[in-house]
CSV table of C-alpha atoms and ligand atoms in Angstrom, one decimal:
chain,number,residue,atom,x,y,z
A,1237,MET,CA,-103.7,-0.6,-93.0
A,1238,VAL,CA,-103.9,-2.5,-90.0
A,1239,HIS,CA,-103.7,-0.9,-86.5
A,1240,GLY,CA,-103.2,-2.7,-83.4
A,1241,ASP,CA,-100.9,-3.0,-80.4
A,1242,ASP,CA,-99.9,-5.6,-77.9
A,1243,GLN,CA,-103.6,-5.5,-76.5
A,1244,GLY,CA,-105.1,-6.4,-80.0
A,1245,LEU,CA,-106.8,-4.4,-82.7
A,1246,ILE,CA,-107.4,-0.6,-82.9
A,1247,LEU,CA,-109.9,0.2,-85.1
A,1248,PRO,CA,-110.3,3.9,-86.7
A,1249,PRO,CA,-113.4,5.3,-85.5
A,1250,ARG,CA,-114.9,5.9,-89.0
A,1251,LEU,CA,-114.8,2.1,-89.6
A,1252,ALA,CA,-115.7,0.8,-85.9
A,1253,PRO,CA,-119.1,-0.7,-85.6
A,1254,HIS,CA,-119.0,0.4,-81.9
A,1255,GLN,CA,-117.1,3.7,-81.8
A,1256,LEU,CA,-117.7,4.1,-78.1
A,1257,VAL,CA,-118.5,1.5,-75.2
A,1258,LEU,CA,-119.9,2.4,-72.0
A,1259,VAL,CA,-118.9,0.6,-69.1
A,1260,PRO,CA,-120.9,1.1,-65.6
A,1261,ILE,CA,-119.1,0.7,-62.6
A,1262,PHE,CA,-120.8,0.1,-59.4
A,1263,LYS,CA,-120.5,-2.2,-56.0
A,1264,ASN,CA,-124.0,-2.4,-54.9
A,1265,ASP,CA,-127.8,-2.3,-55.9
A,1266,GLU,CA,-128.2,1.1,-54.9
A,1267,GLU,CA,-125.0,2.4,-56.7
A,1268,ARG,CA,-126.0,0.2,-59.9
A,1269,THR,CA,-129.5,1.9,-60.2
A,1270,ALA,CA,-128.0,5.3,-60.0
A,1271,VAL,CA,-125.0,4.6,-62.3
A,1272,LEU,CA,-127.3,2.8,-64.9
A,1273,ALA,CA,-129.7,5.5,-65.2
A,1274,ALA,CA,-127.0,8.0,-66.0
A,1275,ALA,CA,-125.5,5.6,-68.4
A,1276,LEU,CA,-128.8,4.8,-70.3
A,1277,LYS,CA,-129.2,8.8,-70.3
A,1278,LEU,CA,-125.8,9.4,-72.0
A,1279,ARG,CA,-126.3,6.4,-74.2
A,1280,SER,CA,-128.9,8.2,-76.0
A,1281,GLU,CA,-127.5,11.6,-75.9
A,1282,LEU,CA,-124.6,10.4,-77.8
A,1283,ALA,CA,-126.7,8.0,-80.3
A,1284,ASP,CA,-128.8,10.9,-81.1
A,1285,ALA,CA,-125.7,12.9,-81.9
A,1286,GLY,CA,-124.6,10.3,-84.2
A,1287,THR,CA,-121.9,8.2,-82.1
A,1288,ARG,CA,-122.1,4.6,-82.5
A,1289,VAL,CA,-122.6,3.7,-78.9
A,1290,LYS,CA,-122.5,0.3,-77.2
A,1291,LEU,CA,-123.7,-0.1,-73.4
A,1292,ASP,CA,-121.9,-3.1,-71.7
A,1293,GLU,CA,-124.4,-4.2,-69.2
A,1294,ARG,CA,-123.2,-7.5,-68.7
A,1295,GLU,CA,-123.8,-9.1,-65.2
A,1296,GLY,CA,-121.1,-11.2,-63.3
A,1297,VAL,CA,-118.1,-9.7,-65.2
A,1298,SER,CA,-115.8,-7.2,-63.6
A,1299,PRO,CA,-115.2,-3.6,-65.5
A,1300,GLY,CA,-111.4,-4.7,-65.7
A,1301,PHE,CA,-112.6,-7.6,-67.7
A,1302,LYS,CA,-114.9,-5.4,-69.8
A,1303,PHE,CA,-112.1,-2.9,-70.4
A,1304,ASN,CA,-109.6,-5.8,-71.7
A,1305,ASP,CA,-112.6,-7.2,-73.8
A,1306,TRP,CA,-113.2,-3.9,-75.4
A,1307,GLU,CA,-109.6,-3.0,-75.9
A,1308,MET,CA,-109.0,-6.3,-77.8
A,1309,ARG,CA,-112.1,-6.0,-80.0
A,1310,GLY,CA,-110.3,-2.1,-81.0
A,1311,VAL,CA,-113.4,0.0,-79.9
A,1312,PRO,CA,-111.7,3.3,-80.0
A,1313,LEU,CA,-113.1,4.9,-77.0
A,1314,ARG,CA,-114.5,3.7,-73.5
A,1315,LEU,CA,-116.5,5.5,-71.3
A,1316,GLU,CA,-116.4,4.7,-67.6
A,1317,ILE,CA,-118.9,6.1,-65.2
A,1318,GLY,CA,-119.3,5.2,-61.4
A,1319,PRO,CA,-120.6,6.8,-58.1
A,1320,LYS,CA,-117.7,9.1,-58.1
A,1321,ASP,CA,-118.3,10.3,-61.7
A,1322,LEU,CA,-122.0,10.9,-60.8
A,1323,ALA,CA,-121.1,13.1,-57.6
A,1324,LYS,CA,-119.1,15.2,-59.9
A,1325,GLY,CA,-121.2,15.2,-63.2
A,1326,SER,CA,-118.2,13.9,-65.2
A,1327,VAL,CA,-117.1,10.5,-66.9
A,1328,VAL,CA,-114.0,9.1,-67.7
A,1329,LEU,CA,-112.8,8.6,-71.5
A,1330,ALA,CA,-110.2,6.4,-72.4
A,1331,ARG,CA,-108.5,6.6,-75.7
A,1332,ARG,CA,-107.9,3.1,-77.3
A,1333,ASP,CA,-104.9,4.5,-79.2
A,1334,ARG,CA,-103.2,5.5,-76.2
A,1335,PRO,CA,-103.3,2.9,-73.3
A,1336,GLY,CA,-102.9,3.9,-69.8
A,1337,ARG,CA,-103.3,6.9,-68.0
A,1338,GLU,CA,-102.0,9.2,-70.9
A,1339,GLY,CA,-105.2,8.5,-72.7
A,1340,LYS,CA,-107.7,9.1,-70.2
A,1341,SER,CA,-109.7,12.3,-69.7
A,1342,PHE,CA,-112.2,13.4,-67.4
A,1343,VAL,CA,-115.2,15.2,-69.3
A,1344,SER,CA,-118.1,16.6,-68.1
A,1345,GLN,CA,-121.4,15.0,-68.7
A,1346,GLN,CA,-122.6,18.4,-70.1
A,1347,GLY,CA,-121.9,18.8,-73.6
A,1348,LEU,CA,-120.5,15.2,-73.7
A,1349,PRO,CA,-121.7,14.3,-77.4
A,1350,ALA,CA,-119.5,17.3,-78.8
A,1351,ALA,CA,-116.5,16.2,-76.7
A,1352,VAL,CA,-116.9,12.4,-77.8
A,1353,ALA,CA,-117.2,13.8,-81.6
A,1354,LYS,CA,-114.1,15.8,-81.3
A,1355,LEU,CA,-111.8,13.0,-79.6
A,1356,LEU,CA,-113.0,10.6,-82.2
A,1357,GLU,CA,-111.9,12.9,-84.9
A,1358,GLU,CA,-108.6,13.2,-83.2
A,1359,ILE,CA,-107.9,9.5,-83.0
A,1360,GLN,CA,-109.1,9.1,-86.7
A,1361,GLN,CA,-106.4,11.6,-87.7
A,1362,SER,CA,-104.1,10.2,-85.2
A,1363,LEU,CA,-104.1,6.4,-86.5
A,1364,PHE,CA,-104.1,8.0,-90.2
A,1365,ASP,CA,-100.5,10.1,-89.3
A,1366,ARG,CA,-99.3,7.0,-87.5
A,1367,ALA,CA,-100.3,4.6,-90.5
A,1368,LEU,CA,-98.2,7.2,-92.8
A,1369,GLU,CA,-95.3,7.5,-90.7
A,1370,PHE,CA,-95.1,3.7,-90.3
A,1371,ARG,CA,-95.4,3.7,-94.3
A,1372,LYS,CA,-92.9,6.3,-94.9
A,1373,ALA,CA,-90.5,4.5,-92.5
A,1374,HIS,CA,-90.7,1.2,-94.4
A,1375,THR,CA,-90.5,2.2,-98.0
A,1376,VAL,CA,-87.8,2.0,-100.3
A,1377,ASP,CA,-87.5,4.2,-103.4
A,1378,ALA,CA,-87.1,1.4,-105.6
A,1379,GLY,CA,-86.0,2.3,-109.4
A,1380,TYR,CA,-84.9,-1.0,-110.5
A,1381,TYR,CA,-87.1,-4.3,-110.6
A,1382,ASP,CA,-84.6,-5.9,-108.4
A,1383,GLU,CA,-84.8,-3.3,-105.6
A,1384,LEU,CA,-88.8,-3.5,-105.9
A,1385,LYS,CA,-88.6,-7.3,-105.4
A,1386,SER,CA,-86.4,-7.0,-102.3
A,1387,ALA,CA,-88.1,-4.1,-100.6
A,1388,VAL,CA,-91.7,-5.8,-100.8
A,1389,GLU,CA,-90.2,-8.8,-98.8
A,1390,THR,CA,-90.0,-6.4,-95.9
A,1391,GLY,CA,-92.3,-3.4,-96.4
A,1392,PHE,CA,-93.2,-0.9,-99.4
A,1393,ALA,CA,-91.5,-0.1,-102.6
A,1394,SER,CA,-92.2,3.2,-104.3
A,1395,SER,CA,-91.6,3.1,-107.8
A,1396,TRP,CA,-92.3,4.5,-111.2
A,1397,TRP,CA,-95.3,3.1,-113.0
A,1398,CYS,CA,-96.2,3.7,-116.6
A,1399,GLY,CA,-100.1,3.3,-116.0
A,1400,ASP,CA,-100.3,-0.1,-117.8
A,1401,ALA,CA,-102.3,-2.4,-115.9
A,1402,GLY,CA,-100.3,-5.4,-117.5
A,1403,CYS,CA,-97.2,-4.1,-115.9
A,1404,GLU,CA,-99.2,-4.2,-112.5
A,1405,GLU,CA,-100.4,-7.5,-113.0
A,1406,LYS,CA,-97.0,-8.8,-114.1
A,1407,ILE,CA,-95.3,-7.2,-110.9
A,1408,LYS,CA,-98.3,-9.0,-108.9
A,1409,GLU,CA,-97.5,-12.5,-110.6
A,1410,GLU,CA,-93.8,-12.3,-110.2
A,1411,THR,CA,-93.5,-10.7,-106.6
A,1412,LYS,CA,-96.8,-11.2,-104.9
A,1413,ALA,CA,-97.0,-7.4,-104.3
A,1414,THR,CA,-99.6,-5.0,-105.5
A,1415,MET,CA,-100.1,-1.5,-105.9
A,1416,ARG,CA,-101.7,-0.2,-102.7
A,1417,CYS,CA,-102.0,3.5,-103.9
A,1418,ILE,CA,-100.8,6.3,-106.0
A,1419,PRO,CA,-100.0,8.9,-103.5
A,1420,LEU,CA,-101.6,12.4,-103.9
A,1421,GLU,CA,-98.1,14.2,-103.4
A,1422,GLN,CA,-96.3,13.0,-106.4
A,1423,PRO,CA,-92.5,13.8,-107.1
A,1424,GLY,CA,-93.2,15.6,-110.5
A,1425,GLY,CA,-90.9,15.0,-113.4
A,1426,THR,CA,-90.9,11.5,-115.0
A,1427,GLY,CA,-89.1,8.2,-114.7
A,1428,LYS,CA,-88.9,4.9,-116.3
A,1429,CYS,CA,-91.4,2.3,-115.4
A,1430,VAL,CA,-90.0,-0.1,-112.9
A,1431,TYR,CA,-91.0,-3.2,-114.5
A,1432,CYS,CA,-91.0,-2.4,-118.6
A,1433,GLY,CA,-89.0,0.8,-118.6
A,1434,LYS,CA,-91.3,2.8,-120.5
A,1435,PRO,CA,-91.6,6.5,-119.6
A,1436,ALA,CA,-93.8,7.0,-116.5
A,1437,THR,CA,-95.0,10.1,-114.8
A,1438,GLU,CA,-96.5,8.4,-111.4
A,1439,LYS,CA,-94.9,6.7,-108.5
A,1440,GLY,CA,-97.1,4.0,-107.0
A,1441,ILE,CA,-96.6,2.2,-103.6
A,1442,PHE,CA,-96.1,-1.5,-103.9
A,1443,ALA,CA,-96.4,-4.2,-101.1
A,1444,ARG,CA,-97.7,-7.7,-100.2
A,1445,ALA,CA,-101.0,-7.9,-98.8
A,1446,TYR,CA,-101.3,-10.2,-95.5
B,1835,LIG,ZN1,-94.9,-0.4,-117.4
C-alpha cells in the first residue's frame, strides 16, 4: 500500500528510515547555542529509546523549508524546538499523517521518548486503518472473471480462488492483476474459483501493481 497526499509521501513509522526529524528553530547565535544543546540532548534520549531520529542541522535554510522538505520525504513525525519551547520545557510534535494544526501537539521534554513511541504507534495504526478503508471502498466482489477484469481496471477485486498457483498465474497474464493478499477474515463457506470454476474455500484480493 502506498501512502501519500498532496505534500508527498507518508511513510509508516515501522518502515521509515527516519521516524522523527528534529528541527531546531532560532534567530541568533545565543538562541542557536541553547536550542542546539537541548536538541542534541533530546536526540540522544530518543535514539537510546530506539527511535530512528534525524537532527536537521543544515545552515542557511529556514525551518519552513526544512518542514516542507521532510514532509515531502514522508518522515512520520517532526519535532520543533525553539526558544519559547525551551522556556516551557516542552517541544512541538507534528504528525505527517495529519497536516496542519490538527496534527500538532505540545509535549513535555520530560518523558519525551515514551510519548514519541506512543505517537509513532498511533500513526502506524492510523495509516493501516486508512489503507484498509481505502481498499474496502475500492474493492468489488467479483464472482465472474469478467467482473474481476473490469474491477482491476480501477481498483481491487475480491474473488474466490481454488488455491492453484496456475489460476493465479493465468489471471496475472491476462489481466496484469496479481493476488495482493488472502484476507485473514474469510467469509467462510465455499465458492467457485473465479478462473477455473473449481470449488474454492478462500477468497483473494486481486489488483494491478503500479
Ligand atoms: Zn482455479
